[in-house]
Amino acid sequence: MQTKNDKKTIRSWAFFDWANSAYNLVITSTIFPAYYTTITSDKDDSTIDYVYFFGYKIVNSALYSYAMAFAFLVIALLSPILSSIADTRGNKKIFMKMFTYIGAVACGTLFFFEINAEKGVDTLNFSIIMFVLAAIGFWGSLVFYNSYLPEIATVEKQDDVSAKGYMYGYIGSIILQIICFVFVFKPEWFGIVDASIPARLSFLLVGIWWIGFAQIPFKNLPKGSPDYKAEKKNIMTSGFQELNKVWKQVKQMKYLKRFLFAFFFYSMGVQTVMLIAALFGEKILHLPTSKLIATILILQLVAIPGAMLMSYLSSKKFGNVNVLIGVVTIWIGCCIAAYYIDTELQFYALAAVIGLIMGGIQSLSRSTYSKFLPQHSPDHTSFFSFYDVTEKVALVFGMFSFGYIEVLSGSMRNSVIALALFFVLGLVFLLLLKKVQPKAVVVD
């Protein structure tokens, strides 16, 4: 039986965030979107940038949004199957490893992403597929990573442990980001003359970093809490049966159910904003790559104290639901502000605010959900699979609607306003949760 609150186990668990958050920063937030936009642009601000994906003509940023939405859809379909197997056989760590290796190797192959008419090179089709696989690897591994939280920490420690994971993630990703910066901004130090090499080398480094540091949690985390039964089941259907079983339990837990509705709607906004921030800065404000990367790096730095602050306020002052209400309200204001910004300084100020609340809302959402769960249930992975499926389906809607509204209206600004509406719906459900039981998730 695994002892909870063991410092070595918690540190090892947090190092998984250290390992994989490099993907989240370099691939989804900074270098990759900036590089993607640059090589798929015609360099004319008065025209719309199109690419050809397997023969289909599509707006470059819309393809990016649709690719991410597809990755989230795959995860939403796969995670119930895999998590139920992990719960019944107690081998969730195997699936953490599998998704980690898929994601990290896919990141590494993005080194070959290049569009160069002079050299006759165009690997867009292959690279978008690898981009999708990298996303599947990252988000798929988090299903099993998150489910360890109630197994390694008691209820009163889960806010702090969850925040510690995000803190490790931000620190680790920033370190690798700085290393990548050296190649991106000073390629001459290494005799690099091909302008595409520094960004592509960063993608390779992410894969190596991800696999390397993931060995720490792989070595020290328990393999899972087994509840194995020998009867034969159809693995393609048993996962969804397990998800249906969890949903039936959730329907009997009215506070958890209302929280999940709130989480579904505000997650449409949170993750979509994080995934398109760099594209927005480049396409709407025409900021250079160096300034975009520096801005998002600062955003990551601000997110560290943000996650710690939210943990403190929820555990010691106001309770989880009240803090989430305040944070979601700030997110609504950020979306409205994004619609109107026109200057570089305004973009930096908005990024600073988003950074402060970004890590906090993710960390607090995870620990709030964990606190609502039956703490001694053997089905933690299935419960967290349900949580992750909720988030991924939300992201499918969020990313697809963002891309579709941009194509329909011709402007990302209108897509941002749609995100504000998602946050409003999330806020409504949080307020309903507060009225029912404002201290539902506060530890006595």
Short mmCIF file of C-alpha atoms in Angstrom, two decimals:
data_model
loop_
_atom_site.label_atom_id
_atom_site.label_comp_id
_atom_site.label_asym_id
_atom_site.label_seq_id
_atom_site.Cartn_x
_atom_site.Cartn_y
_atom_site.Cartn_z
CA MET A 1 0.00 0.00 0.00
CA GLN A 2 1.47 3.32 -1.06
CA THR A 3 2.04 5.79 1.80
CA LYS A 4 0.52 9.18 1.09
CA ASN A 5 2.44 12.46 1.45
CA ASP A 6 5.81 10.77 0.90
CA LYS A 7 8.20 13.55 -0.11
CA LYS A 8 10.23 11.47 -2.56
CA THR A 9 7.12 10.20 -4.33
CA ILE A 10 5.66 13.71 -4.58
CA ARG A 11 8.92 15.12 -5.96
CA SER A 12 9.08 12.31 -8.50
CA TRP A 13 5.48 12.94 -9.51
CA ALA A 14 6.18 16.66 -9.91
CA PHE A 15 9.18 15.87 -12.14
CA PHE A 16 6.78 14.50 -14.73
CA ASP A 17 5.52 18.07 -15.07
CA TRP A 18 9.15 19.22 -15.29
CA ALA A 19 9.71 16.74 -18.13
CA ASN A 20 6.63 17.27 -20.28
CA SER A 21 5.97 20.99 -19.78
CA ALA A 22 8.79 21.73 -22.20
CA TYR A 23 6.40 20.49 -24.89
CA ASN A 24 3.68 22.82 -23.64
CA LEU A 25 5.96 25.86 -23.72
CA VAL A 26 8.13 25.29 -26.80
CA ILE A 27 5.70 23.40 -29.05
CA THR A 28 2.29 24.84 -28.20
CA SER A 29 3.16 28.31 -26.89
CA THR A 30 6.33 29.79 -28.33
CA ILE A 31 8.80 28.51 -30.90
CA PHE A 32 6.63 26.09 -32.88
CA PRO A 33 3.62 28.39 -33.48
CA ALA A 34 5.96 31.28 -34.33
CA TYR A 35 7.97 29.06 -36.71
CA TYR A 36 4.79 27.57 -38.21
CA THR A 37 3.31 31.01 -38.87
CA THR A 38 6.55 32.28 -40.41
CA ILE A 39 7.10 29.44 -42.86
CA THR A 40 3.43 29.24 -43.90
CA SER A 41 3.05 33.00 -44.42
CA ASP A 42 3.38 34.85 -47.73
CA LYS A 43 4.86 37.83 -45.80
CA ASP A 44 2.11 40.14 -47.09
CA ASP A 45 -0.04 41.60 -44.29
CA SER A 46 -2.80 42.54 -46.71
CA THR A 47 -3.52 38.95 -47.76
CA ILE A 48 -4.81 35.82 -46.05
CA ASP A 49 -2.20 33.08 -45.59
CA TYR A 50 -3.22 29.72 -47.03
CA VAL A 51 -1.56 26.30 -47.02
CA TYR A 52 -2.28 23.08 -48.88
CA PHE A 53 -2.84 20.12 -46.58
CA PHE A 54 -3.14 16.88 -48.55
CA GLY A 55 -4.39 18.93 -51.48
CA TYR A 56 -6.94 21.00 -49.52
CA LYS A 57 -6.50 24.77 -49.40
CA ILE A 58 -7.00 26.14 -45.89
CA VAL A 59 -6.10 29.21 -43.80
CA ASN A 60 -2.80 28.43 -42.06
CA SER A 61 -3.93 29.33 -38.53
CA ALA A 62 -7.24 27.48 -39.03
CA LEU A 63 -5.29 24.33 -39.94
CA TYR A 64 -3.35 24.75 -36.68
CA SER A 65 -6.61 25.02 -34.70
CA TYR A 66 -8.23 22.08 -36.47
CA ALA A 67 -5.16 19.89 -35.96
CA MET A 68 -5.23 20.54 -32.22
CA ALA A 69 -8.99 19.94 -32.08
CA PHE A 70 -8.49 16.58 -33.82
CA ALA A 71 -5.77 15.60 -31.34
CA PHE A 72 -8.08 16.37 -28.42
CA LEU A 73 -10.87 14.37 -30.03
CA VAL A 74 -8.59 11.34 -30.32
CA ILE A 75 -7.63 11.64 -26.65
CA ALA A 76 -11.28 11.98 -25.64
CA LEU A 77 -11.99 8.70 -27.44
CA LEU A 78 -8.88 6.81 -26.29
CA SER A 79 -8.52 7.76 -22.63
CA PRO A 80 -11.67 5.96 -21.36
CA ILE A 81 -10.46 2.71 -22.88
CA LEU A 82 -6.91 3.00 -21.59
CA SER A 83 -7.74 4.34 -18.15
CA SER A 84 -10.23 1.56 -17.41
CA ILE A 85 -7.57 -1.01 -18.32
CA ALA A 86 -5.09 0.79 -16.07
CA ASP A 87 -7.57 0.88 -13.17
CA THR A 88 -8.51 -2.79 -13.39
CA ARG A 89 -4.95 -4.03 -13.90
CA GLY A 90 -3.17 -1.45 -11.79
CA ASN A 91 -0.67 -0.58 -14.55
CA LYS A 92 -1.29 3.09 -15.23
CA LYS A 93 2.45 3.78 -15.35
CA ILE A 94 2.75 1.64 -18.48
CA PHE A 95 0.34 3.96 -20.26
CA MET A 96 2.13 7.05 -18.94
CA LYS A 97 5.28 5.66 -20.53
CA MET A 98 3.59 4.77 -23.81
CA PHE A 99 2.10 8.23 -24.33
CA THR A 100 5.30 9.91 -23.21
CA TYR A 101 7.40 8.05 -25.76
CA ILE A 102 4.86 8.67 -28.54
CA GLY A 103 4.78 12.39 -27.77
CA ALA A 104 8.51 12.84 -27.29
CA VAL A 105 9.48 10.95 -30.46
CA ALA A 106 6.88 12.90 -32.47
CA CYS A 107 8.36 16.15 -31.12
CA GLY A 108 11.80 15.04 -32.21
CA THR A 109 10.63 14.34 -35.76
CA LEU A 110 9.42 17.95 -36.05
CA PHE A 111 13.10 18.66 -36.66
CA PHE A 112 12.27 17.75 -40.28
CA PHE A 113 9.48 20.34 -40.57
CA GLU A 114 10.49 22.62 -43.41
CA ILE A 115 8.87 24.47 -46.31
CA ASN A 116 11.45 25.79 -48.75
CA ALA A 117 10.51 26.26 -52.37
CA GLU A 118 14.12 26.95 -53.39
CA LYS A 119 15.26 23.59 -52.03
CA GLY A 120 12.08 21.86 -53.18
CA VAL A 121 11.25 20.82 -49.60
CA ASP A 122 7.73 20.75 -48.16
CA THR A 123 7.09 18.43 -45.21
CA LEU A 124 3.89 20.14 -44.02
CA ASN A 125 1.68 17.05 -44.32
CA PHE A 126 4.07 14.81 -42.38
CA SER A 127 4.81 17.49 -39.79
CA ILE A 128 1.18 18.25 -39.01
CA ILE A 129 0.64 14.53 -38.39
CA MET A 130 3.64 14.52 -36.03
CA PHE A 131 2.32 17.68 -34.38
CA VAL A 132 -0.98 15.87 -33.72
CA LEU A 133 0.82 12.79 -32.37
CA ALA A 134 2.91 14.98 -30.05
CA ALA A 135 -0.28 16.54 -28.68
CA ILE A 136 -1.84 13.11 -28.23
CA GLY A 137 1.25 11.93 -26.37
CA PHE A 138 1.30 14.96 -24.07
CA TRP A 139 -2.39 15.07 -23.20
CA GLY A 140 -2.75 11.29 -23.09
CA SER A 141 0.00 10.95 -20.49
CA LEU A 142 -1.69 13.57 -18.31
CA VAL A 143 -4.75 11.33 -17.87
CA PHE A 144 -2.61 8.91 -15.85
CA TYR A 145 -0.36 11.54 -14.28
CA ASN A 146 -3.30 13.47 -12.83
CA SER A 147 -4.90 10.33 -11.46
CA TYR A 148 -1.93 9.80 -9.13
CA LEU A 149 -2.82 12.92 -7.12
CA PRO A 150 -5.35 11.37 -4.69
CA GLU A 151 -3.11 8.31 -4.37
CA ILE A 152 0.02 10.18 -3.28
CA ALA A 153 -1.48 13.04 -1.24
CA THR A 154 -4.16 13.36 1.43
CA VAL A 155 -7.03 15.79 0.88
CA GLU A 156 -5.52 18.66 2.84
CA LYS A 157 -2.26 18.40 0.86
CA GLN A 158 -3.69 18.12 -2.64
CA ASP A 159 -3.81 21.86 -3.37
CA ASP A 160 -0.13 22.21 -2.45
CA VAL A 161 0.96 19.07 -4.29
CA SER A 162 -0.97 20.04 -7.42
CA ALA A 163 0.60 23.52 -7.32
CA LYS A 164 4.04 21.94 -6.82
CA GLY A 165 3.59 19.94 -10.03
CA TYR A 166 2.79 23.08 -12.01
CA MET A 167 5.67 24.94 -10.36
CA TYR A 168 8.14 22.21 -11.37
CA GLY A 169 6.65 22.29 -14.87
CA TYR A 170 7.10 26.02 -15.28
CA ILE A 171 10.67 25.98 -13.95
CA GLY A 172 11.73 23.01 -16.09
CA SER A 173 10.17 24.37 -19.26
CA ILE A 174 11.74 27.79 -18.74
CA ILE A 175 15.20 26.25 -18.38
CA LEU A 176 14.86 24.40 -21.68
CA GLN A 177 13.29 27.45 -23.29
CA ILE A 178 16.37 29.52 -22.37
CA ILE A 179 18.61 26.84 -23.88
CA CYS A 180 16.53 26.98 -27.06
CA PHE A 181 16.77 30.78 -27.02
CA VAL A 182 20.53 30.56 -27.33
CA PHE A 183 20.17 28.68 -30.62
CA VAL A 184 17.30 30.83 -31.91
CA PHE A 185 18.82 34.24 -31.15
CA LYS A 186 22.54 33.46 -31.46
CA PRO A 187 22.88 30.81 -34.20
CA GLU A 188 26.19 32.31 -35.28
CA TRP A 189 27.76 31.08 -32.02
CA PHE A 190 27.32 27.54 -33.35
CA GLY A 191 28.10 28.23 -36.98
CA ILE A 192 24.44 27.80 -38.01
CA VAL A 193 23.65 29.53 -41.31
CA ASP A 194 20.30 27.90 -42.15
CA ALA A 195 17.67 30.14 -40.51
CA SER A 196 15.28 27.22 -39.96
CA ILE A 197 17.75 25.05 -38.02
CA PRO A 198 17.54 26.77 -34.57
CA ALA A 199 13.74 26.36 -34.28
CA ARG A 200 13.85 22.80 -35.61
CA LEU A 201 16.68 21.94 -33.23
CA SER A 202 14.47 23.19 -30.38
CA PHE A 203 11.81 20.63 -31.31
CA LEU A 204 14.41 17.86 -31.14
CA LEU A 205 15.65 19.08 -27.74
CA VAL A 206 12.09 19.00 -26.38
CA GLY A 207 11.80 15.31 -27.25
CA ILE A 208 15.13 14.47 -25.60
CA TRP A 209 14.34 16.55 -22.48
CA TRP A 210 10.87 14.99 -22.21
CA ILE A 211 12.09 11.39 -22.36
CA GLY A 212 15.14 12.03 -20.17
CA PHE A 213 13.49 13.63 -17.15
CA ALA A 214 10.43 11.38 -17.36
CA GLN A 215 12.66 8.54 -16.17
CA ILE A 216 12.53 10.00 -12.63
CA PRO A 217 8.77 9.48 -12.13
CA PHE A 218 8.91 6.26 -14.13
CA LYS A 219 11.43 4.91 -11.63
CA ASN A 220 9.83 6.07 -8.38
CA LEU A 221 6.05 6.24 -8.86
CA PRO A 222 3.97 3.19 -7.95
CA LYS A 223 2.62 1.34 -10.95
CA GLY A 224 -0.99 1.95 -9.85
CA SER A 225 -3.71 0.66 -7.54
CA PRO A 226 -4.75 -2.72 -8.92
CA ASP A 227 -8.35 -3.85 -8.89
CA TYR A 228 -7.85 -6.66 -11.36
CA LYS A 229 -10.60 -9.16 -12.11
CA ALA A 230 -9.82 -12.12 -14.30
CA GLU A 231 -12.99 -12.14 -16.39
CA LYS A 232 -12.56 -11.37 -20.04
CA LYS A 233 -13.90 -8.06 -21.33
CA ASN A 234 -14.01 -6.35 -24.67
CA ILE A 235 -11.35 -3.68 -24.28
CA MET A 236 -12.98 -1.50 -26.94
CA THR A 237 -16.25 -1.25 -25.02
CA SER A 238 -15.29 -1.79 -21.38
CA GLY A 239 -13.61 1.61 -21.21
CA PHE A 240 -16.79 3.40 -22.22
CA GLN A 241 -18.77 1.17 -19.87
CA GLU A 242 -16.40 2.30 -17.14
CA LEU A 243 -16.90 5.92 -18.19
CA ASN A 244 -20.66 5.40 -18.07
CA LYS A 245 -20.29 3.88 -14.58
CA VAL A 246 -18.35 6.96 -13.46
CA TRP A 247 -21.00 9.24 -15.01
CA LYS A 248 -23.71 7.41 -13.05
CA GLN A 249 -21.70 8.02 -9.88
CA VAL A 250 -21.13 11.64 -10.84
CA LYS A 251 -24.89 12.16 -11.30
CA GLN A 252 -25.36 11.13 -7.68
CA MET A 253 -22.70 13.63 -6.54
CA LYS A 254 -24.40 16.94 -7.29
CA TYR A 255 -21.46 19.15 -6.28
CA LEU A 256 -19.04 17.24 -8.47
CA LYS A 257 -21.50 17.31 -11.37
CA ARG A 258 -21.95 21.07 -11.18
CA PHE A 259 -18.22 21.59 -10.93
CA LEU A 260 -17.68 19.49 -14.08
CA PHE A 261 -20.16 21.62 -16.02
CA ALA A 262 -18.31 24.75 -14.90
CA PHE A 263 -14.96 23.14 -15.73
CA PHE A 264 -16.21 22.13 -19.19
CA PHE A 265 -17.14 25.65 -20.20
CA TYR A 266 -14.21 27.59 -18.78
CA SER A 267 -11.76 24.97 -20.08
CA MET A 268 -12.94 25.82 -23.61
CA GLY A 269 -11.44 29.23 -23.00
CA VAL A 270 -8.36 28.60 -20.84
CA GLN A 271 -6.53 26.08 -22.98
CA THR A 272 -7.56 27.72 -26.27
CA VAL A 273 -6.15 31.07 -25.14
CA MET A 274 -2.88 29.38 -24.17
CA LEU A 275 -2.66 27.54 -27.48
CA ILE A 276 -3.31 30.53 -29.74
CA ALA A 277 -1.62 33.37 -27.83
CA ALA A 278 1.49 33.38 -30.03
CA LEU A 279 -0.54 33.11 -33.25
CA PHE A 280 -2.71 36.01 -32.10
CA GLY A 281 0.31 38.21 -31.37
CA GLU A 282 1.88 37.44 -34.74
CA LYS A 283 -1.21 37.71 -36.96
CA ILE A 284 -3.09 40.55 -35.25
CA LEU A 285 -0.29 42.73 -33.84
CA HIS A 286 2.49 41.56 -36.20
CA LEU A 287 4.95 41.14 -33.34
CA PRO A 288 8.34 39.66 -34.28
CA THR A 289 9.14 36.12 -33.18
CA SER A 290 11.77 37.24 -30.66
CA LYS A 291 9.30 39.48 -28.82
CA LEU A 292 6.57 36.83 -28.85
CA ILE A 293 8.86 34.22 -27.36
CA ALA A 294 10.20 36.61 -24.72
CA THR A 295 6.64 37.62 -23.80
CA ILE A 296 5.45 34.06 -23.33
CA LEU A 297 8.58 33.22 -21.33
CA ILE A 298 7.69 36.06 -18.95
CA LEU A 299 4.14 34.71 -18.88
CA GLN A 300 5.51 31.35 -17.69
CA LEU A 301 7.60 33.02 -14.99
CA VAL A 302 4.58 34.93 -13.67
CA ALA A 303 2.55 31.71 -13.67
CA ILE A 304 4.77 30.17 -10.94
CA PRO A 305 3.79 32.62 -8.16
CA GLY A 306 0.27 32.62 -9.64
CA ALA A 307 -0.15 28.89 -8.99
CA MET A 308 1.28 29.25 -5.47
CA LEU A 309 -0.98 32.24 -4.74
CA MET A 310 -4.12 30.38 -5.84
CA SER A 311 -3.14 27.42 -3.66
CA TYR A 312 -2.70 29.73 -0.65
CA LEU A 313 -5.94 31.64 -1.21
CA SER A 314 -8.01 28.48 -1.70
CA SER A 315 -6.53 26.47 1.17
CA LYS A 316 -6.06 29.22 3.76
CA LYS A 317 -8.45 32.05 2.91
CA PHE A 318 -11.48 31.73 0.65
CA GLY A 319 -11.95 28.11 -0.43
CA ASN A 320 -11.57 26.59 -3.88
CA VAL A 321 -14.90 27.60 -5.40
CA ASN A 322 -14.67 31.25 -4.36
CA VAL A 323 -11.15 31.57 -5.76
CA LEU A 324 -12.21 29.91 -9.02
CA ILE A 325 -15.10 32.37 -9.33
CA GLY A 326 -12.68 35.27 -8.99
CA VAL A 327 -10.19 33.80 -11.47
CA VAL A 328 -12.82 33.02 -14.13
CA THR A 329 -14.13 36.58 -13.79
CA ILE A 330 -10.62 37.87 -14.53
CA TRP A 331 -10.42 35.57 -17.57
CA ILE A 332 -13.62 37.13 -18.94
CA GLY A 333 -12.04 40.56 -18.59
CA CYS A 334 -8.90 39.35 -20.38
CA CYS A 335 -10.88 38.08 -23.37
CA ILE A 336 -12.74 41.38 -23.69
CA ALA A 337 -9.46 43.29 -23.40
CA ALA A 338 -7.87 41.09 -26.10
CA TYR A 339 -10.58 42.13 -28.55
CA TYR A 340 -9.54 45.78 -28.23
CA ILE A 341 -5.75 45.68 -27.88
CA ASP A 342 -3.77 47.38 -30.63
CA THR A 343 -0.32 48.02 -29.21
CA GLU A 344 2.67 46.00 -28.17
CA LEU A 345 2.55 47.37 -24.62
CA GLN A 346 -1.10 46.37 -24.23
CA PHE A 347 -0.24 42.84 -25.37
CA TYR A 348 2.54 42.60 -22.76
CA ALA A 349 0.25 43.84 -19.98
CA LEU A 350 -2.47 41.37 -20.93
CA ALA A 351 0.07 38.53 -21.11
CA ALA A 352 1.24 39.34 -17.57
CA VAL A 353 -2.31 39.10 -16.21
CA ILE A 354 -2.99 35.86 -18.09
CA GLY A 355 0.27 34.41 -16.79
CA LEU A 356 -0.74 35.14 -13.20
CA ILE A 357 -4.06 33.32 -13.51
CA MET A 358 -3.04 30.62 -16.01
CA GLY A 359 -1.20 28.23 -13.72
CA GLY A 360 -3.56 29.00 -10.85
CA ILE A 361 -6.74 27.95 -12.61
CA GLN A 362 -5.20 24.72 -13.93
CA SER A 363 -3.71 23.71 -10.60
CA LEU A 364 -6.82 24.69 -8.63
CA SER A 365 -9.18 22.91 -11.03
CA ARG A 366 -7.25 19.67 -10.68
CA SER A 367 -7.11 19.78 -6.88
CA THR A 368 -10.76 20.90 -6.58
CA TYR A 369 -11.87 17.93 -8.64
CA SER A 370 -9.63 15.63 -6.62
CA LYS A 371 -11.17 16.86 -3.37
CA PHE A 372 -14.66 16.06 -4.61
CA LEU A 373 -13.74 12.44 -5.33
CA PRO A 374 -14.24 9.54 -2.92
CA GLN A 375 -10.70 9.46 -1.53
CA HIS A 376 -10.44 5.67 -1.12
CA SER A 377 -11.97 4.70 -4.44
CA PRO A 378 -9.97 2.22 -6.58
CA ASP A 379 -11.24 4.03 -9.69
CA HIS A 380 -9.16 7.21 -9.51
CA THR A 381 -7.87 6.76 -13.05
CA SER A 382 -11.41 6.35 -14.40
CA PHE A 383 -12.56 9.43 -12.50
CA PHE A 384 -9.63 11.43 -13.84
CA SER A 385 -10.24 9.99 -17.28
CA PHE A 386 -13.72 11.48 -17.03
CA TYR A 387 -12.13 14.78 -15.97
CA ASP A 388 -9.72 14.66 -18.90
CA VAL A 389 -12.40 13.65 -21.38
CA THR A 390 -14.45 16.63 -20.17
CA GLU A 391 -11.45 18.90 -20.77
CA LYS A 392 -10.58 17.41 -24.16
CA VAL A 393 -14.14 17.59 -25.49
CA ALA A 394 -14.20 21.20 -24.31
CA LEU A 395 -10.96 21.80 -26.18
CA VAL A 396 -12.35 20.22 -29.34
CA PHE A 397 -15.20 22.74 -29.23
CA GLY A 398 -12.88 25.57 -28.17
CA MET A 399 -10.21 25.08 -30.85
CA PHE A 400 -12.64 24.21 -33.63
CA SER A 401 -14.91 27.17 -32.89
CA PHE A 402 -11.90 29.49 -32.70
CA GLY A 403 -10.69 28.40 -36.14
CA TYR A 404 -14.18 28.31 -37.65
CA ILE A 405 -15.15 31.78 -36.41
CA GLU A 406 -11.86 33.17 -37.75
CA VAL A 407 -12.53 31.65 -41.18
CA LEU A 408 -16.15 32.84 -41.10
CA SER A 409 -15.48 36.39 -39.90
CA GLY A 410 -11.94 36.92 -41.16
CA SER A 411 -10.60 37.98 -37.76
CA MET A 412 -9.19 36.28 -34.67
CA ARG A 413 -10.66 39.09 -32.54
CA ASN A 414 -14.18 37.72 -33.05
CA SER A 415 -12.96 34.27 -32.01
CA VAL A 416 -11.65 35.73 -28.75
CA ILE A 417 -15.07 37.20 -27.93
CA ALA A 418 -16.59 33.73 -28.38
CA LEU A 419 -14.13 32.46 -25.75
CA ALA A 420 -15.40 35.12 -23.34
CA LEU A 421 -18.89 33.63 -23.66
CA PHE A 422 -17.55 30.20 -22.70
CA PHE A 423 -16.03 31.70 -19.55
CA VAL A 424 -19.36 33.36 -18.71
CA LEU A 425 -21.12 29.99 -18.85
CA GLY A 426 -18.44 28.47 -16.62
CA LEU A 427 -18.90 31.30 -14.14
CA VAL A 428 -22.66 30.69 -14.00
CA PHE A 429 -22.15 27.05 -12.97
CA LEU A 430 -19.54 28.01 -10.38
CA LEU A 431 -21.99 30.48 -8.85
CA LEU A 432 -24.65 27.75 -8.72
CA LEU A 433 -22.15 25.49 -7.00
CA LYS A 434 -21.37 28.19 -4.46
CA LYS A 435 -25.06 28.69 -3.63
CA VAL A 436 -25.55 24.98 -3.01
CA GLN A 437 -22.53 24.40 -0.81
CA PRO A 438 -19.95 27.18 -0.67
CA LYS A 439 -17.61 25.10 1.49
CA ALA A 440 -18.02 21.85 -0.39
CA VAL A 441 -14.37 21.54 -1.20
CA VAL A 442 -12.86 23.28 1.79
CA VAL A 443 -11.06 20.94 4.15
CA ASP A 444 -12.20 21.18 7.75
#
